[in-house]
Amino acid sequence: KKYNPGWALPAGHQDDDDAERGIKRELKEEVGLTAEFMRVRLMITLQNPCSPKKGGLFHRWIVFITEKWSGEVKTSKEEVLNYVWADEAMIKEFVRRLEEFAAINKLVIENKSLPALVKATNESESWKRNPGLEPPMYIIFKQLRIA
């Protein structure tokens, strides 16, 4: 991602859509894919200061899973710097980078400390050059037992 630099699932604000329409819109906008047969895998509320102007310092995350999609990957120039189809080894490396960054900066990766960690990653030039997993994704991936 460009803002909140780090590796993350396609995501975005729901705006006036319901959750399923919102993620379908974001998936199409960010990576050019159309998802079919989606189902909710996780719902979680996290401290996240990305947009206090939109009404607070938290986000309710709804993670969907799909086993079928169509289209070709075409990333948004405004929101995406790069993409990967990440395997388990890559995910572990992204996790390791965030854990190392947090340790060096004496930060804890947990819900209540997400604002400080997000701020630190946004301000770090070394993180921007070689990011790991975006901080909220770390908690989401742990909940999903992906990382």
mmCIF file with all atom_site columns, C-alpha atoms in Angstrom:
data_model
loop_
_atom_site.group_PDB
_atom_site.id
_atom_site.type_symbol
_atom_site.label_atom_id
_atom_site.label_alt_id
_atom_site.label_comp_id
_atom_site.label_asym_id
_atom_site.label_entity_id
_atom_site.label_seq_id
_atom_site.pdbx_PDB_ins_code
_atom_site.Cartn_x
_atom_site.Cartn_y
_atom_site.Cartn_z
_atom_site.occupancy
_atom_site.B_iso_or_equiv
_atom_site.pdbx_formal_charge
_atom_site.auth_seq_id
_atom_site.auth_comp_id
_atom_site.auth_asym_id
_atom_site.auth_atom_id
_atom_site.pdbx_PDB_model_num
ATOM 1   C CA . LYS A 1 1   ? 0.000   0.000   0.000   1.00 0.00 ? 1   LYS A CA 1
ATOM 2   C CA . LYS A 1 2   ? 1.063   3.579   -0.509  1.00 0.00 ? 2   LYS A CA 1
ATOM 3   C CA . TYR A 1 3   ? -0.540  4.934   2.670   1.00 0.00 ? 3   TYR A CA 1
ATOM 4   C CA . ASN A 1 4   ? 0.145   2.922   5.750   1.00 0.00 ? 4   ASN A CA 1
ATOM 5   C CA . PRO A 1 5   ? 3.040   1.469   3.784   1.00 0.00 ? 5   PRO A CA 1
ATOM 6   C CA . GLY A 1 6   ? 3.156   -2.281  4.070   1.00 0.00 ? 6   GLY A CA 1
ATOM 7   C CA . TRP A 1 7   ? 1.810   -5.453  2.563   1.00 0.00 ? 7   TRP A CA 1
ATOM 8   C CA . ALA A 1 8   ? -1.927  -5.846  3.006   1.00 0.00 ? 8   ALA A CA 1
ATOM 9   C CA . LEU A 1 9   ? -5.034  -7.441  1.608   1.00 0.00 ? 9   LEU A CA 1
ATOM 10  C CA . PRO A 1 10  ? -7.071  -5.195  -0.702  1.00 0.00 ? 10  PRO A CA 1
ATOM 11  C CA . ALA A 1 11  ? -9.198  -3.073  1.629   1.00 0.00 ? 11  ALA A CA 1
ATOM 12  C CA . GLY A 1 12  ? -11.052 0.187   1.892   1.00 0.00 ? 12  GLY A CA 1
ATOM 13  C CA . HIS A 1 13  ? -13.861 2.149   3.436   1.00 0.00 ? 13  HIS A CA 1
ATOM 14  C CA . GLN A 1 14  ? -17.384 0.895   2.890   1.00 0.00 ? 14  GLN A CA 1
ATOM 15  C CA . ASP A 1 15  ? -18.701 4.372   2.134   1.00 0.00 ? 15  ASP A CA 1
ATOM 16  C CA . ASP A 1 16  ? -22.451 3.958   1.514   1.00 0.00 ? 16  ASP A CA 1
ATOM 17  C CA . ASP A 1 17  ? -22.216 0.336   0.338   1.00 0.00 ? 17  ASP A CA 1
ATOM 18  C CA . ASP A 1 18  ? -22.985 -2.768  2.322   1.00 0.00 ? 18  ASP A CA 1
ATOM 19  C CA . ALA A 1 19  ? -19.853 -4.743  3.224   1.00 0.00 ? 19  ALA A CA 1
ATOM 20  C CA . GLU A 1 20  ? -19.996 -7.164  0.299   1.00 0.00 ? 20  GLU A CA 1
ATOM 21  C CA . ARG A 1 21  ? -20.530 -4.458  -2.328  1.00 0.00 ? 21  ARG A CA 1
ATOM 22  C CA . GLY A 1 22  ? -17.821 -2.352  -0.669  1.00 0.00 ? 22  GLY A CA 1
ATOM 23  C CA . ILE A 1 23  ? -15.167 -5.059  -0.840  1.00 0.00 ? 23  ILE A CA 1
ATOM 24  C CA . LYS A 1 24  ? -16.117 -5.956  -4.393  1.00 0.00 ? 24  LYS A CA 1
ATOM 25  C CA . ARG A 1 25  ? -15.690 -2.283  -5.332  1.00 0.00 ? 25  ARG A CA 1
ATOM 26  C CA . GLU A 1 26  ? -12.349 -2.014  -3.510  1.00 0.00 ? 26  GLU A CA 1
ATOM 27  C CA . LEU A 1 27  ? -11.026 -5.261  -4.993  1.00 0.00 ? 27  LEU A CA 1
ATOM 28  C CA . LYS A 1 28  ? -11.884 -4.025  -8.488  1.00 0.00 ? 28  LYS A CA 1
ATOM 29  C CA . GLU A 1 29  ? -10.444 -0.530  -7.857  1.00 0.00 ? 29  GLU A CA 1
ATOM 30  C CA . GLU A 1 30  ? -7.213  -1.687  -6.208  1.00 0.00 ? 30  GLU A CA 1
ATOM 31  C CA . VAL A 1 31  ? -6.266  -4.809  -8.147  1.00 0.00 ? 31  VAL A CA 1
ATOM 32  C CA . GLY A 1 32  ? -8.728  -5.172  -11.029 1.00 0.00 ? 32  GLY A CA 1
ATOM 33  C CA . LEU A 1 33  ? -10.310 -8.451  -9.897  1.00 0.00 ? 33  LEU A CA 1
ATOM 34  C CA . THR A 1 34  ? -13.968 -9.419  -9.510  1.00 0.00 ? 34  THR A CA 1
ATOM 35  C CA . ALA A 1 35  ? -14.755 -11.777 -6.627  1.00 0.00 ? 35  ALA A CA 1
ATOM 36  C CA . GLU A 1 36  ? -17.551 -14.317 -6.667  1.00 0.00 ? 36  GLU A CA 1
ATOM 37  C CA . PHE A 1 37  ? -19.001 -16.572 -3.964  1.00 0.00 ? 37  PHE A CA 1
ATOM 38  C CA . MET A 1 38  ? -17.633 -14.568 -1.044  1.00 0.00 ? 38  MET A CA 1
ATOM 39  C CA . ARG A 1 39  ? -18.252 -15.350 2.594   1.00 0.00 ? 39  ARG A CA 1
ATOM 40  C CA . VAL A 1 40  ? -17.302 -13.553 5.803   1.00 0.00 ? 40  VAL A CA 1
ATOM 41  C CA . ARG A 1 41  ? -14.261 -15.069 7.496   1.00 0.00 ? 41  ARG A CA 1
ATOM 42  C CA . LEU A 1 42  ? -13.614 -12.500 10.257  1.00 0.00 ? 42  LEU A CA 1
ATOM 43  C CA . MET A 1 43  ? -15.167 -9.388  11.789  1.00 0.00 ? 43  MET A CA 1
ATOM 44  C CA . ILE A 1 44  ? -12.946 -7.359  14.119  1.00 0.00 ? 44  ILE A CA 1
ATOM 45  C CA . THR A 1 45  ? -12.708 -3.766  15.374  1.00 0.00 ? 45  THR A CA 1
ATOM 46  C CA . LEU A 1 46  ? -9.197  -2.324  15.534  1.00 0.00 ? 46  LEU A CA 1
ATOM 47  C CA . GLN A 1 47  ? -7.712  0.945   16.710  1.00 0.00 ? 47  GLN A CA 1
ATOM 48  C CA . ASN A 1 48  ? -6.662  2.608   13.470  1.00 0.00 ? 48  ASN A CA 1
ATOM 49  C CA . PRO A 1 49  ? -6.033  6.304   12.959  1.00 0.00 ? 49  PRO A CA 1
ATOM 50  C CA . CYS A 1 50  ? -6.050  6.348   9.158   1.00 0.00 ? 50  CYS A CA 1
ATOM 51  C CA . SER A 1 51  ? -8.975  8.746   8.886   1.00 0.00 ? 51  SER A CA 1
ATOM 52  C CA . PRO A 1 52  ? -10.109 10.489  12.075  1.00 0.00 ? 52  PRO A CA 1
ATOM 53  C CA . LYS A 1 53  ? -12.134 12.895  9.898   1.00 0.00 ? 53  LYS A CA 1
ATOM 54  C CA . LYS A 1 54  ? -14.452 10.000  9.031   1.00 0.00 ? 54  LYS A CA 1
ATOM 55  C CA . GLY A 1 55  ? -15.674 9.661   12.581  1.00 0.00 ? 55  GLY A CA 1
ATOM 56  C CA . GLY A 1 56  ? -13.202 8.111   14.942  1.00 0.00 ? 56  GLY A CA 1
ATOM 57  C CA . LEU A 1 57  ? -10.030 6.296   15.683  1.00 0.00 ? 57  LEU A CA 1
ATOM 58  C CA . PHE A 1 58  ? -11.108 2.763   14.906  1.00 0.00 ? 58  PHE A CA 1
ATOM 59  C CA . HIS A 1 59  ? -12.141 0.632   11.988  1.00 0.00 ? 59  HIS A CA 1
ATOM 60  C CA . ARG A 1 60  ? -14.445 -2.334  11.828  1.00 0.00 ? 60  ARG A CA 1
ATOM 61  C CA . TRP A 1 61  ? -12.739 -4.844  9.567   1.00 0.00 ? 61  TRP A CA 1
ATOM 62  C CA . ILE A 1 62  ? -14.732 -7.485  7.719   1.00 0.00 ? 62  ILE A CA 1
ATOM 63  C CA . VAL A 1 63  ? -12.544 -10.035 5.964   1.00 0.00 ? 63  VAL A CA 1
ATOM 64  C CA . PHE A 1 64  ? -14.076 -12.047 3.163   1.00 0.00 ? 64  PHE A CA 1
ATOM 65  C CA . ILE A 1 65  ? -12.775 -15.216 1.571   1.00 0.00 ? 65  ILE A CA 1
ATOM 66  C CA . THR A 1 66  ? -13.421 -16.242 -1.986  1.00 0.00 ? 66  THR A CA 1
ATOM 67  C CA . GLU A 1 67  ? -12.291 -19.218 -3.972  1.00 0.00 ? 67  GLU A CA 1
ATOM 68  C CA . LYS A 1 68  ? -13.354 -17.840 -7.321  1.00 0.00 ? 68  LYS A CA 1
ATOM 69  C CA . TRP A 1 69  ? -12.510 -14.578 -9.007  1.00 0.00 ? 69  TRP A CA 1
ATOM 70  C CA . SER A 1 70  ? -12.153 -13.247 -12.517 1.00 0.00 ? 70  SER A CA 1
ATOM 71  C CA . GLY A 1 71  ? -10.234 -10.545 -14.330 1.00 0.00 ? 71  GLY A CA 1
ATOM 72  C CA . GLU A 1 72  ? -6.575  -9.729  -14.667 1.00 0.00 ? 72  GLU A CA 1
ATOM 73  C CA . VAL A 1 73  ? -4.531  -8.014  -12.016 1.00 0.00 ? 73  VAL A CA 1
ATOM 74  C CA . LYS A 1 74  ? -4.302  -4.311  -12.767 1.00 0.00 ? 74  LYS A CA 1
ATOM 75  C CA . THR A 1 75  ? -3.242  -2.275  -9.756  1.00 0.00 ? 75  THR A CA 1
ATOM 76  C CA . SER A 1 76  ? -4.444  1.219   -8.875  1.00 0.00 ? 76  SER A CA 1
ATOM 77  C CA . LYS A 1 77  ? -1.666  3.756   -9.441  1.00 0.00 ? 77  LYS A CA 1
ATOM 78  C CA . GLU A 1 78  ? -3.134  5.909   -6.661  1.00 0.00 ? 78  GLU A CA 1
ATOM 79  C CA . GLU A 1 79  ? -3.270  3.236   -3.939  1.00 0.00 ? 79  GLU A CA 1
ATOM 80  C CA . VAL A 1 80  ? -0.941  0.361   -4.776  1.00 0.00 ? 80  VAL A CA 1
ATOM 81  C CA . LEU A 1 81  ? 2.832   0.376   -5.254  1.00 0.00 ? 81  LEU A CA 1
ATOM 82  C CA . ASN A 1 82  ? 3.185   -3.334  -5.947  1.00 0.00 ? 82  ASN A CA 1
ATOM 83  C CA . TYR A 1 83  ? 1.433   -6.652  -5.504  1.00 0.00 ? 83  TYR A CA 1
ATOM 84  C CA . VAL A 1 84  ? 2.359   -10.280 -4.913  1.00 0.00 ? 84  VAL A CA 1
ATOM 85  C CA . TRP A 1 85  ? 0.529   -13.571 -4.699  1.00 0.00 ? 85  TRP A CA 1
ATOM 86  C CA . ALA A 1 86  ? 2.059   -14.332 -1.304  1.00 0.00 ? 86  ALA A CA 1
ATOM 87  C CA . ASP A 1 87  ? 2.852   -17.861 -0.251  1.00 0.00 ? 87  ASP A CA 1
ATOM 88  C CA . GLU A 1 88  ? 3.397   -18.926 3.357   1.00 0.00 ? 88  GLU A CA 1
ATOM 89  C CA . ALA A 1 89  ? 7.135   -18.144 3.266   1.00 0.00 ? 89  ALA A CA 1
ATOM 90  C CA . MET A 1 90  ? 6.501   -14.596 1.997   1.00 0.00 ? 90  MET A CA 1
ATOM 91  C CA . ILE A 1 91  ? 3.864   -13.962 4.620   1.00 0.00 ? 91  ILE A CA 1
ATOM 92  C CA . LYS A 1 92  ? 6.250   -15.135 7.337   1.00 0.00 ? 92  LYS A CA 1
ATOM 93  C CA . GLU A 1 93  ? 8.894   -12.742 5.989   1.00 0.00 ? 93  GLU A CA 1
ATOM 94  C CA . PHE A 1 94  ? 6.438   -9.810  5.995   1.00 0.00 ? 94  PHE A CA 1
ATOM 95  C CA . VAL A 1 95  ? 5.480   -10.709 9.579   1.00 0.00 ? 95  VAL A CA 1
ATOM 96  C CA . ARG A 1 96  ? 9.154   -10.942 10.606  1.00 0.00 ? 96  ARG A CA 1
ATOM 97  C CA . ARG A 1 97  ? 9.873   -7.475  9.191   1.00 0.00 ? 97  ARG A CA 1
ATOM 98  C CA . LEU A 1 98  ? 7.035   -5.915  11.200  1.00 0.00 ? 98  LEU A CA 1
ATOM 99  C CA . GLU A 1 99  ? 8.039   -7.735  14.385  1.00 0.00 ? 99  GLU A CA 1
ATOM 100 C CA . GLU A 1 100 ? 11.644  -6.578  13.910  1.00 0.00 ? 100 GLU A CA 1
ATOM 101 C CA . PHE A 1 101 ? 10.547  -2.985  13.235  1.00 0.00 ? 101 PHE A CA 1
ATOM 102 C CA . ALA A 1 102 ? 8.347   -2.992  16.340  1.00 0.00 ? 102 ALA A CA 1
ATOM 103 C CA . ALA A 1 103 ? 11.150  -4.416  18.500  1.00 0.00 ? 103 ALA A CA 1
ATOM 104 C CA . ILE A 1 104 ? 13.727  -1.882  17.262  1.00 0.00 ? 104 ILE A CA 1
ATOM 105 C CA . ASN A 1 105 ? 11.279  0.947   17.934  1.00 0.00 ? 105 ASN A CA 1
ATOM 106 C CA . LYS A 1 106 ? 10.192  -0.504  21.298  1.00 0.00 ? 106 LYS A CA 1
ATOM 107 C CA . LEU A 1 107 ? 6.579   -0.839  20.181  1.00 0.00 ? 107 LEU A CA 1
ATOM 108 C CA . VAL A 1 108 ? 4.137   -3.646  20.881  1.00 0.00 ? 108 VAL A CA 1
ATOM 109 C CA . ILE A 1 109 ? 1.956   -5.105  18.142  1.00 0.00 ? 109 ILE A CA 1
ATOM 110 C CA . GLU A 1 110 ? -1.489  -5.198  19.714  1.00 0.00 ? 110 GLU A CA 1
ATOM 111 C CA . ASN A 1 111 ? -4.805  -3.478  19.164  1.00 0.00 ? 111 ASN A CA 1
ATOM 112 C CA . LYS A 1 112 ? -4.385  -0.683  21.713  1.00 0.00 ? 112 LYS A CA 1
ATOM 113 C CA . SER A 1 113 ? -0.944  0.273   20.363  1.00 0.00 ? 113 SER A CA 1
ATOM 114 C CA . LEU A 1 114 ? -1.833  0.216   16.644  1.00 0.00 ? 114 LEU A CA 1
ATOM 115 C CA . PRO A 1 115 ? -2.019  4.030   16.324  1.00 0.00 ? 115 PRO A CA 1
ATOM 116 C CA . ALA A 1 116 ? 1.583   4.430   17.534  1.00 0.00 ? 116 ALA A CA 1
ATOM 117 C CA . LEU A 1 117 ? 2.827   1.604   15.320  1.00 0.00 ? 117 LEU A CA 1
ATOM 118 C CA . VAL A 1 118 ? 0.986   2.925   12.241  1.00 0.00 ? 118 VAL A CA 1
ATOM 119 C CA . LYS A 1 119 ? 2.433   6.397   12.909  1.00 0.00 ? 119 LYS A CA 1
ATOM 120 C CA . ALA A 1 120 ? 5.955   4.974   13.222  1.00 0.00 ? 120 ALA A CA 1
ATOM 121 C CA . THR A 1 121 ? 5.721   2.982   9.974   1.00 0.00 ? 121 THR A CA 1
ATOM 122 C CA . ASN A 1 122 ? 4.274   6.000   8.138   1.00 0.00 ? 122 ASN A CA 1
ATOM 123 C CA . GLU A 1 123 ? 7.206   8.153   9.276   1.00 0.00 ? 123 GLU A CA 1
ATOM 124 C CA . SER A 1 124 ? 10.031  5.650   8.688   1.00 0.00 ? 124 SER A CA 1
ATOM 125 C CA . GLU A 1 125 ? 11.916  5.967   5.410   1.00 0.00 ? 125 GLU A CA 1
ATOM 126 C CA . SER A 1 126 ? 13.609  2.590   5.933   1.00 0.00 ? 126 SER A CA 1
ATOM 127 C CA . TRP A 1 127 ? 10.197  0.959   6.437   1.00 0.00 ? 127 TRP A CA 1
ATOM 128 C CA . LYS A 1 128 ? 8.869   2.570   3.260   1.00 0.00 ? 128 LYS A CA 1
ATOM 129 C CA . ARG A 1 129 ? 11.841  1.172   1.297   1.00 0.00 ? 129 ARG A CA 1
ATOM 130 C CA . ASN A 1 130 ? 11.444  -2.378  2.644   1.00 0.00 ? 130 ASN A CA 1
ATOM 131 C CA . PRO A 1 131 ? 8.077   -2.779  4.386   1.00 0.00 ? 131 PRO A CA 1
ATOM 132 C CA . GLY A 1 132 ? 6.650   -5.772  6.118   1.00 0.00 ? 132 GLY A CA 1
ATOM 133 C CA . LEU A 1 133 ? 3.055   -6.557  6.900   1.00 0.00 ? 133 LEU A CA 1
ATOM 134 C CA . GLU A 1 134 ? 0.911   -3.479  7.447   1.00 0.00 ? 134 GLU A CA 1
ATOM 135 C CA . PRO A 1 135 ? 0.247   -3.248  11.239  1.00 0.00 ? 135 PRO A CA 1
ATOM 136 C CA . PRO A 1 136 ? -3.540  -3.884  11.229  1.00 0.00 ? 136 PRO A CA 1
ATOM 137 C CA . MET A 1 137 ? -3.003  -6.845  8.878   1.00 0.00 ? 137 MET A CA 1
ATOM 138 C CA . TYR A 1 138 ? -0.703  -8.406  11.465  1.00 0.00 ? 138 TYR A CA 1
ATOM 139 C CA . ILE A 1 139 ? -3.530  -8.639  13.994  1.00 0.00 ? 139 ILE A CA 1
ATOM 140 C CA . ILE A 1 140 ? -5.989  -9.776  11.318  1.00 0.00 ? 140 ILE A CA 1
ATOM 141 C CA . PHE A 1 141 ? -3.601  -12.464 10.035  1.00 0.00 ? 141 PHE A CA 1
ATOM 142 C CA . LYS A 1 142 ? -3.002  -13.693 13.600  1.00 0.00 ? 142 LYS A CA 1
ATOM 143 C CA . GLN A 1 143 ? -6.766  -13.929 14.175  1.00 0.00 ? 143 GLN A CA 1
ATOM 144 C CA . LEU A 1 144 ? -7.124  -15.868 10.922  1.00 0.00 ? 144 LEU A CA 1
ATOM 145 C CA . ARG A 1 145 ? -4.151  -18.082 11.869  1.00 0.00 ? 145 ARG A CA 1
ATOM 146 C CA . ILE A 1 146 ? -2.406  -17.123 8.644   1.00 0.00 ? 146 ILE A CA 1
ATOM 147 C CA . ALA A 1 147 ? 0.682   -15.756 10.388  1.00 0.00 ? 147 ALA A CA 1
#
